[in-house]
Coordinates of C-alpha atoms and ligand atoms in Angstrom, one line a residue:
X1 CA 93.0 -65.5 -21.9
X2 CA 94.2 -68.8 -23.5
X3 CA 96.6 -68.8 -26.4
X4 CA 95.3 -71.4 -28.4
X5 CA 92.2 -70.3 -30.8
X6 CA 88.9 -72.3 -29.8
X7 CA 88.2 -73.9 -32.9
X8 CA 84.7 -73.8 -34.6
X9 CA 84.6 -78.0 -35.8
X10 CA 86.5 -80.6 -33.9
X11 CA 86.9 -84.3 -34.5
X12 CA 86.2 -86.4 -31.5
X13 CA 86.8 -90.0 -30.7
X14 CA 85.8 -92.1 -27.5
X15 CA 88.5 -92.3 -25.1
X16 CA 91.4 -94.9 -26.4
X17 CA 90.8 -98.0 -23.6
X18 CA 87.2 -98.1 -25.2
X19 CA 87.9 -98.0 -28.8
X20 CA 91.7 -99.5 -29.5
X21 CA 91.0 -103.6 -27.9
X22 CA 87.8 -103.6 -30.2
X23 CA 89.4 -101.8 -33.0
X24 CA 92.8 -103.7 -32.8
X25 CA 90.4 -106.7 -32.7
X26 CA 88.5 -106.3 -35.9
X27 CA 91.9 -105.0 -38.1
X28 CA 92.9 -108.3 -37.3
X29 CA 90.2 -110.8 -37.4
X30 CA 90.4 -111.1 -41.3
X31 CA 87.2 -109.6 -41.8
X32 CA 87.2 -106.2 -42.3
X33 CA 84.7 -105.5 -45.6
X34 CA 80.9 -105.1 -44.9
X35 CA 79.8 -107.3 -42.6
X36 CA 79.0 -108.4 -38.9
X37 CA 80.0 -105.2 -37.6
X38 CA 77.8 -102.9 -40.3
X39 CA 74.8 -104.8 -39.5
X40 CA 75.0 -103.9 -35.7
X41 CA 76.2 -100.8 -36.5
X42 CA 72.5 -100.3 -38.3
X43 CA 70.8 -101.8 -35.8
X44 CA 72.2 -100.0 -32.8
X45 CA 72.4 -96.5 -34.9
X46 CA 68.4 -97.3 -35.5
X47 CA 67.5 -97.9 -31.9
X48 CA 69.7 -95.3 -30.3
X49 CA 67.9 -92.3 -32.8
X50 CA 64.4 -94.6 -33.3
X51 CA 64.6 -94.8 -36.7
X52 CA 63.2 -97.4 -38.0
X53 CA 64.9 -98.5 -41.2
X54 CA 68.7 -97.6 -41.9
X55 CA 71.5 -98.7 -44.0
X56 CA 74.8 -97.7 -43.7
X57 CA 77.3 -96.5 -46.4
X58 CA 81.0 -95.1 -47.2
X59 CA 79.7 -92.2 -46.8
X60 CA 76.7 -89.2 -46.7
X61 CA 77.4 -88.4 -50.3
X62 CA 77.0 -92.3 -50.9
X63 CA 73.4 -92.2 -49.3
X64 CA 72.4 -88.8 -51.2
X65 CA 72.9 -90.7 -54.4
X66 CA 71.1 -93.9 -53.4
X67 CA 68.0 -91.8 -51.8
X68 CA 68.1 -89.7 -54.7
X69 CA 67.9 -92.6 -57.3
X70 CA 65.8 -94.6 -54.7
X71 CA 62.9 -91.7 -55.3
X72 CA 62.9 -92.2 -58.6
X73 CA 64.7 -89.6 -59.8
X74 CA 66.5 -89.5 -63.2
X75 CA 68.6 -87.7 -66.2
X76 CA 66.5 -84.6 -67.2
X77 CA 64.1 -84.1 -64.2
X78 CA 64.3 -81.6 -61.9
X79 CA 65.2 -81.7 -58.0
X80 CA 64.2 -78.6 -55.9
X81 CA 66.9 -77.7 -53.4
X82 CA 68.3 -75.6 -51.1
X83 CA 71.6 -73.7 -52.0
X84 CA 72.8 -73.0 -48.5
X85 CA 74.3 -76.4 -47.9
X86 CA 77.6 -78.3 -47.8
X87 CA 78.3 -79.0 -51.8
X88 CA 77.6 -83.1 -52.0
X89 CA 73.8 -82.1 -51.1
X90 CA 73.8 -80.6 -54.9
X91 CA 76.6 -82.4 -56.7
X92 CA 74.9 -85.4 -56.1
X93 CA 71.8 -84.2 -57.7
X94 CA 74.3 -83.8 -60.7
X95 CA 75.5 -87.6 -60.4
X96 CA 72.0 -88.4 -61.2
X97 CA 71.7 -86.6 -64.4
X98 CA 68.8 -84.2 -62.7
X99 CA 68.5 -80.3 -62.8
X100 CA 68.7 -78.4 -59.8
X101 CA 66.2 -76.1 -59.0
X102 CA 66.8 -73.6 -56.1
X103 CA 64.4 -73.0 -53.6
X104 CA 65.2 -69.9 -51.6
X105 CA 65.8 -70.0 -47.9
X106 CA 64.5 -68.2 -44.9
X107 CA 66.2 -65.4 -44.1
X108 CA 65.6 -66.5 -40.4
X109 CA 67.0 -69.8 -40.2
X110 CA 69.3 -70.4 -43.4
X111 CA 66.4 -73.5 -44.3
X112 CA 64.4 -73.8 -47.2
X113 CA 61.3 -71.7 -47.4
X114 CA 58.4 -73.8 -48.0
X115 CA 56.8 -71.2 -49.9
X116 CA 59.6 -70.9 -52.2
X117 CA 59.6 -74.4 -52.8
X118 CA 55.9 -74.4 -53.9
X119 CA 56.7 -71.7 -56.6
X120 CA 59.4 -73.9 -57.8
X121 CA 57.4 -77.1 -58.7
X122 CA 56.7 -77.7 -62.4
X123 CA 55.7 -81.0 -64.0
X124 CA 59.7 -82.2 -64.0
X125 CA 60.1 -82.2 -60.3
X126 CA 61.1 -85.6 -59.3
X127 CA 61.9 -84.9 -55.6
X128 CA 62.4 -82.2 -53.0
X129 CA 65.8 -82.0 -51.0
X130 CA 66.0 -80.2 -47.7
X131 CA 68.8 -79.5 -45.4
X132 CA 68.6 -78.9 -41.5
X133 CA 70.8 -76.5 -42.0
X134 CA 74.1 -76.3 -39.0
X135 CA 71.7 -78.7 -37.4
X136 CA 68.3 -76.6 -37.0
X137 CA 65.2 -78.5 -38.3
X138 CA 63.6 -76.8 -41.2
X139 CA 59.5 -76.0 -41.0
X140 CA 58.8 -79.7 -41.9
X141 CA 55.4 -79.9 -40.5
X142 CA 55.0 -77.3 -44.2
X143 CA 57.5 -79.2 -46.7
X144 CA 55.6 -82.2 -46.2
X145 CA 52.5 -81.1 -46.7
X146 CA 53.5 -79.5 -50.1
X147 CA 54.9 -83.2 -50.8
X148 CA 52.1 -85.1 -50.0
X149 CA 50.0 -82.2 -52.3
X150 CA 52.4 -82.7 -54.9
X151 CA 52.9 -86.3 -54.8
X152 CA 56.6 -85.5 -54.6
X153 CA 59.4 -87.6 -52.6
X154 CA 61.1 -85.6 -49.6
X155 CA 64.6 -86.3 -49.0
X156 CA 66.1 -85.1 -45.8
X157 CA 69.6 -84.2 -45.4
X158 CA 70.4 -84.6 -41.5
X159 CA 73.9 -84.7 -42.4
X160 CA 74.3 -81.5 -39.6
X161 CA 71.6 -82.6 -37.5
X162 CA 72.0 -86.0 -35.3
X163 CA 69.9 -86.2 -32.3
X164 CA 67.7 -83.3 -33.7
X165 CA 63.7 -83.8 -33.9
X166 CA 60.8 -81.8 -34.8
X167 CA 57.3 -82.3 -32.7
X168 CA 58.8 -85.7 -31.1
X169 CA 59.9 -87.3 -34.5
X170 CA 63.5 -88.1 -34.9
X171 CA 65.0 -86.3 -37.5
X172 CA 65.3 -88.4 -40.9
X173 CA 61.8 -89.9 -39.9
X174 CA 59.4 -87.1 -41.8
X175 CA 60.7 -87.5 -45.1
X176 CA 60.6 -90.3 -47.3
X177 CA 64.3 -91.2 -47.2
X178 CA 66.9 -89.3 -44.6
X179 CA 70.5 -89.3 -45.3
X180 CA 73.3 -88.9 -42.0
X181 CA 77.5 -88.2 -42.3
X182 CA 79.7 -89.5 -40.3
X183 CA 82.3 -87.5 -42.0
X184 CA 85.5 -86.2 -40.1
X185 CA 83.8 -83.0 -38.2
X186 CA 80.5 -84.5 -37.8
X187 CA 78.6 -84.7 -34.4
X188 CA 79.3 -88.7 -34.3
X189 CA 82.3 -89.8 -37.3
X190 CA 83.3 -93.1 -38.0
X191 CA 86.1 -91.2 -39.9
X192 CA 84.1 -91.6 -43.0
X193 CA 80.6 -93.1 -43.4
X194 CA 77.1 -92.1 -43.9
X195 CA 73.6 -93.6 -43.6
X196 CA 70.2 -93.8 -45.3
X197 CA 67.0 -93.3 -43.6
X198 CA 64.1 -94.9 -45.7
X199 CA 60.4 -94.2 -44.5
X200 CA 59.5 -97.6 -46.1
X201 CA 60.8 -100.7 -46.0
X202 CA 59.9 -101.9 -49.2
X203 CA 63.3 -99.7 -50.7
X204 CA 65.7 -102.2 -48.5
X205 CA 66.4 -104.3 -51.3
X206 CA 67.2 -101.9 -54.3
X207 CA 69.0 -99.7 -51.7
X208 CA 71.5 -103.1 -50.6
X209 CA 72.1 -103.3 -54.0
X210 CA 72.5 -99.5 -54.8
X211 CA 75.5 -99.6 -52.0
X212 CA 77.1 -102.9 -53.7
X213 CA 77.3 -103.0 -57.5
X214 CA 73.9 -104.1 -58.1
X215 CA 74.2 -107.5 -55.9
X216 CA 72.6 -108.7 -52.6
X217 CA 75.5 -109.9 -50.6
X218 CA 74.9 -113.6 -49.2
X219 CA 73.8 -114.5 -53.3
X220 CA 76.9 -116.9 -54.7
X221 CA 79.2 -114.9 -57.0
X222 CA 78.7 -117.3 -59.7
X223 CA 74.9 -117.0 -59.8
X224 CA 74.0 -113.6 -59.4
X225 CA 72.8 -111.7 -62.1
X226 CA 73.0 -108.2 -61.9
X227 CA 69.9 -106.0 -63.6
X228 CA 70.5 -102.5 -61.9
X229 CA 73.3 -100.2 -61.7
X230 CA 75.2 -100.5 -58.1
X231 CA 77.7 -98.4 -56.8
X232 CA 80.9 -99.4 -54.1
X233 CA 79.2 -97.7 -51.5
X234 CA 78.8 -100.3 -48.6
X235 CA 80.5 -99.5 -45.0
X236 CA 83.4 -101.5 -43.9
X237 CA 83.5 -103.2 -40.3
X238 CA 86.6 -101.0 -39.8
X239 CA 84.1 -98.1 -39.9
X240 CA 80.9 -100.0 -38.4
X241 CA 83.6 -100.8 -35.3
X242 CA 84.5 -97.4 -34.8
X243 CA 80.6 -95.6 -35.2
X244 CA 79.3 -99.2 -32.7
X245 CA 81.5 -97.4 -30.0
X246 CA 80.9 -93.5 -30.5
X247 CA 77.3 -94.7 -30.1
X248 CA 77.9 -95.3 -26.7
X249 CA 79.2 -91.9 -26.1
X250 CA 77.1 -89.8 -28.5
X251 CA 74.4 -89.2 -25.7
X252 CA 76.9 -86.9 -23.7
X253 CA 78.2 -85.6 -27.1
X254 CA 74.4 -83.8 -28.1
X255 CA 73.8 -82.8 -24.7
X256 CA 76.4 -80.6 -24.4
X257 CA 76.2 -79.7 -28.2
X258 CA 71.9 -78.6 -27.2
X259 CA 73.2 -77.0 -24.0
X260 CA 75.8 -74.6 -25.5
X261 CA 73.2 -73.8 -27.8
X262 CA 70.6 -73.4 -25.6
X263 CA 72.6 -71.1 -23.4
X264 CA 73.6 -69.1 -26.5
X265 CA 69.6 -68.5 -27.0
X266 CA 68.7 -67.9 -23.8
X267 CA 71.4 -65.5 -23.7
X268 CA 71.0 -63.7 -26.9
X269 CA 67.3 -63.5 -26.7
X270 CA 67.3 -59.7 -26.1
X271 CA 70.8 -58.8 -27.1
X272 CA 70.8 -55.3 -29.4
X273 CA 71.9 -55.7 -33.0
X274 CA 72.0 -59.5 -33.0
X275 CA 69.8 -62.2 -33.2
X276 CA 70.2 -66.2 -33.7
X277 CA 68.4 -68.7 -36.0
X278 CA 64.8 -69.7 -35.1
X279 CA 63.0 -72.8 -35.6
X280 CA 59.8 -73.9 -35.4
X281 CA 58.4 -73.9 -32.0
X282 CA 58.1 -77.8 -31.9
X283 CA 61.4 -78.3 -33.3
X284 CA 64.4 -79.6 -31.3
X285 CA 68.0 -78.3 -33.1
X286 CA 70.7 -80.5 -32.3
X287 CA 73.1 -77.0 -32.7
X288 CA 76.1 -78.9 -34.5
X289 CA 77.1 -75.2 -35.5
X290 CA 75.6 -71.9 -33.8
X291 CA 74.2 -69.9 -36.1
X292 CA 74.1 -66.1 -35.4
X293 CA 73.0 -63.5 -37.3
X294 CA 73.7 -60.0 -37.2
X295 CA 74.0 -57.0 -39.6
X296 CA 77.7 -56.6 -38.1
X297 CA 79.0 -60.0 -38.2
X298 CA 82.5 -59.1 -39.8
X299 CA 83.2 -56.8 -36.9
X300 CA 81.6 -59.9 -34.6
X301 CA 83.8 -62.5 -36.7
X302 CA 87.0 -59.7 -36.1
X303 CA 86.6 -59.5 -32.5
X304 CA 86.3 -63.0 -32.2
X305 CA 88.9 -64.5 -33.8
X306 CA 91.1 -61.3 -32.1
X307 CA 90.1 -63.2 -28.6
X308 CA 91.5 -66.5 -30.1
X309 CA 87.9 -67.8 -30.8
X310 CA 86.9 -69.2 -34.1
X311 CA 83.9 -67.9 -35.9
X312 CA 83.2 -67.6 -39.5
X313 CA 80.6 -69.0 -42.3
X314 CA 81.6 -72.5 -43.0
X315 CA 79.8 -73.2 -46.0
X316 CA 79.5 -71.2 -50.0
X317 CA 76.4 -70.8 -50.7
X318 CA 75.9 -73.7 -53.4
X319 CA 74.5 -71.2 -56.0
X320 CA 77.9 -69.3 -56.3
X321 CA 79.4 -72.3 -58.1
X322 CA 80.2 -72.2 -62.1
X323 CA 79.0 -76.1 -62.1
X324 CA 75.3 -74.7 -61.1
X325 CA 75.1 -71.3 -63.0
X326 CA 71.9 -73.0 -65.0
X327 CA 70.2 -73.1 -62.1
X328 CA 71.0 -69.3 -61.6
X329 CA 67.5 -67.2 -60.1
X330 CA 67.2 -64.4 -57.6
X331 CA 67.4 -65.4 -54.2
X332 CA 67.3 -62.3 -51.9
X333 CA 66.1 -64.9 -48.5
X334 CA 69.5 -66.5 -49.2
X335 CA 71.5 -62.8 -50.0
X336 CA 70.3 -61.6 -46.5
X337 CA 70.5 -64.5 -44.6
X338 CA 74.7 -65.1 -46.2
X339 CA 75.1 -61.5 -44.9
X340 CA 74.4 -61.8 -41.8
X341 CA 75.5 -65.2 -41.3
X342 CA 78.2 -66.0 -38.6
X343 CA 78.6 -69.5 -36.9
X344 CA 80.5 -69.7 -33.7
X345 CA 81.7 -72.4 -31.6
X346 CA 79.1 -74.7 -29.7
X347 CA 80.0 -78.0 -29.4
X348 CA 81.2 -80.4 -26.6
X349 CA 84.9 -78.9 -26.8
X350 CA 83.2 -75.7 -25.8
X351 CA 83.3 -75.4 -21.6
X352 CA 81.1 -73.1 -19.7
X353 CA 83.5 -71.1 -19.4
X354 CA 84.5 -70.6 -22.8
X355 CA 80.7 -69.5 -23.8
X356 CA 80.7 -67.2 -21.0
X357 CA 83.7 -65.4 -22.6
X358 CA 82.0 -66.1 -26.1
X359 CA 79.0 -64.0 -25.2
X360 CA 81.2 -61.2 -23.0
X361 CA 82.9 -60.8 -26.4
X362 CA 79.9 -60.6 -28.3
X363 CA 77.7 -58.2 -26.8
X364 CA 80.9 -56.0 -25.7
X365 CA 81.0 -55.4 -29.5
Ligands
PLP1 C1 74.8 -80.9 -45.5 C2 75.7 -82.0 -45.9 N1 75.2 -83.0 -46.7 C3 76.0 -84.0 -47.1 C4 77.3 -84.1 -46.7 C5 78.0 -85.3 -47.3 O1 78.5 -86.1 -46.3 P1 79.8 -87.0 -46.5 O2 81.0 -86.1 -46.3 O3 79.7 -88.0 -45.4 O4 79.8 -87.6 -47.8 C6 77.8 -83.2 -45.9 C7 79.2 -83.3 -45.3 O5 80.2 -83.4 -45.9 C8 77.0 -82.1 -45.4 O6 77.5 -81.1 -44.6

């Protein structure tokens, strides 16, 4: 047995003779702010994942905020959301002056529950915020029908889910506006970055100037006038450089992210006393996390980490925070599903070899 704990998140870069000439390039070419680089970075990210309109940002956060105002949404309405989630999916709710309003999740997946989220509409709710959750696609096919009904904007946060898709769609394509990371531990980084997913074009030009203080870039300094608040929240071509070459490798990257997951599945299909997260049936997860769940996952996480292998929950449920007690309401999908909850490691640092002894240790306990 190795000595070194497998780890559950790991940051990976291309190898150094691909990245360093064109990195070492850019620091020095005396344009490293938003520019050339970004705008291929947009165009390459949209081809490689078929999404049709992108733009890219300093960050996931970044492109909450902007698809969150984007919708329309402002102080005093009300934002239904899902509390099991990374925190920027909510605080940036908050940066808009909005209410959140949970929606619980299903105890089977850790995703919003649709019908929870039908309960929770009242004549204040601006827009509807889901999370694919450790990189499983929630029942989209019934959140977007409950938008449409309602008339309300869905945003999607694919922040865990790169390379996902449900029934052929990329992910970030259903909703109205998608928002990716490319945050430190992320499927694909570019050390820091995000970017907004828009279902129509006609947002392009409030969301360039959302991302740069209210201005169009390529408008002379001295003439512009700004009308609309605008945040510092472009991408740099330090970042742009970095995310243009982990496109080129991020194919490899989700394969072996899906196969470890896969082979988790398929192996824990009929294991006693645990059981795994399920998606729809025409849903694709890209598994960024694996997401088991068993009435005995302390004594799972114990004997795990006792074999030097990572395994815990990685997120707080949002809900347990003082900044969101107002939003505070029963939510007994989430309890279950936080009980049972245990993510162990599935990504591309994770060798056949290392799932076999995953599973050996898991259904020995
Ligand atoms: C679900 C989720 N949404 C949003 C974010 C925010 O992304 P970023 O860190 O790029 O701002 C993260 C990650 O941090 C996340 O996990």
């Amino acid at each position: 047995m190795t000595s070194i704990m497998l780890p559950l998140v790991k940051v990976i870069f291309p190898p150094r003779e691909s990245l360093l000439p064109i990195l070492e390039s850019v620091l020095y070419s005396g344009q490293v702010a938003e520019g050339q680089q970004v705008y291929e970075f947009e165009e390459q990210f949209s081809k490689t994942f078929n999404i049709p309109h992108v733009l890219a940002m300093s960050s996931g956060t970044a492109a909450l905020h902007a698809a969150l105002t984007l919708a329309g949404v402002q102080p005093d309405d009300e934002v239904i959301s899902t509390p099991m989630t990374a925190e920027p999916t909510n605080t940036s709710i908050l940066y808009s002056g909005a209410t959140v309003v949970w929606a619980d999740v299903d105890p089977s997946s850790g995703n919003i529950d649709p019908e929870s989220i039908r309960k929770s509409i009242t004549a204040k709710t601006k827009a509807i915020v889901i999370v694919h959750y450790a990189g499983y696609p929630v029942r989209l096919a019934e959140v977007r029908a409950i938008a449409d009904e309602f008339a309300i904007p869905l945003i999607e946060d694919c922040a865990h889910a790169l390379g996902a898709t449900y029934d052929g769609k990329p992910i970030g394509t259903v909703g109205d506006f998608g928002i990716f990371s490319f945050q430190a531990i992320k499927h694909m980084t570019t050390v820091d970055g995000g970017m907004l997913t828009m279902a129509d074009a006609k947002h392009m030009t409030a969301a360039k100037k959302f991302r740069w203080f209210g201005m169009l870039k390529g408008v002379p300094r001295t003439e512009v006038d700004i009308q609309t608040i605008g945040y510092k929240y472009n991408m740099n071509n330090v970042n742009a450089t970095i995310g243009l070459v982990q496109l080129k490798h991020i194919a490899a990257v989700l394969d072996r992210h899906i196969s470890n997951g896969s082979y988790y599945d398929k192996q824990f299909q009929d294991a006693p006393g645990v059981g795994f997260a399920r998606c729809d049936s025409v849903a694709k997860p890209s598994y960024w996390l694996y997401t088991l769940l068993s009435d005995h996952a302390e004594d799972i996480e114990r004997a795990l980490n006792a074999a030097n292998i990572m395994a815990s929950k990685l997120h707080r449920p949002n809900n347990f925070h003082s900044i969101f007690r107002s939003a505070k309401k029963p939510l007994p999908g989430l309890d279950q599903f936080y009980r049972r909850l245990l993510h162990i490691p599935c990504g591309w640092w994770v060798s056949d070899e290392d799932r076999e002894r995953i599973v050996a240790v898991i259904k020995k306990g």
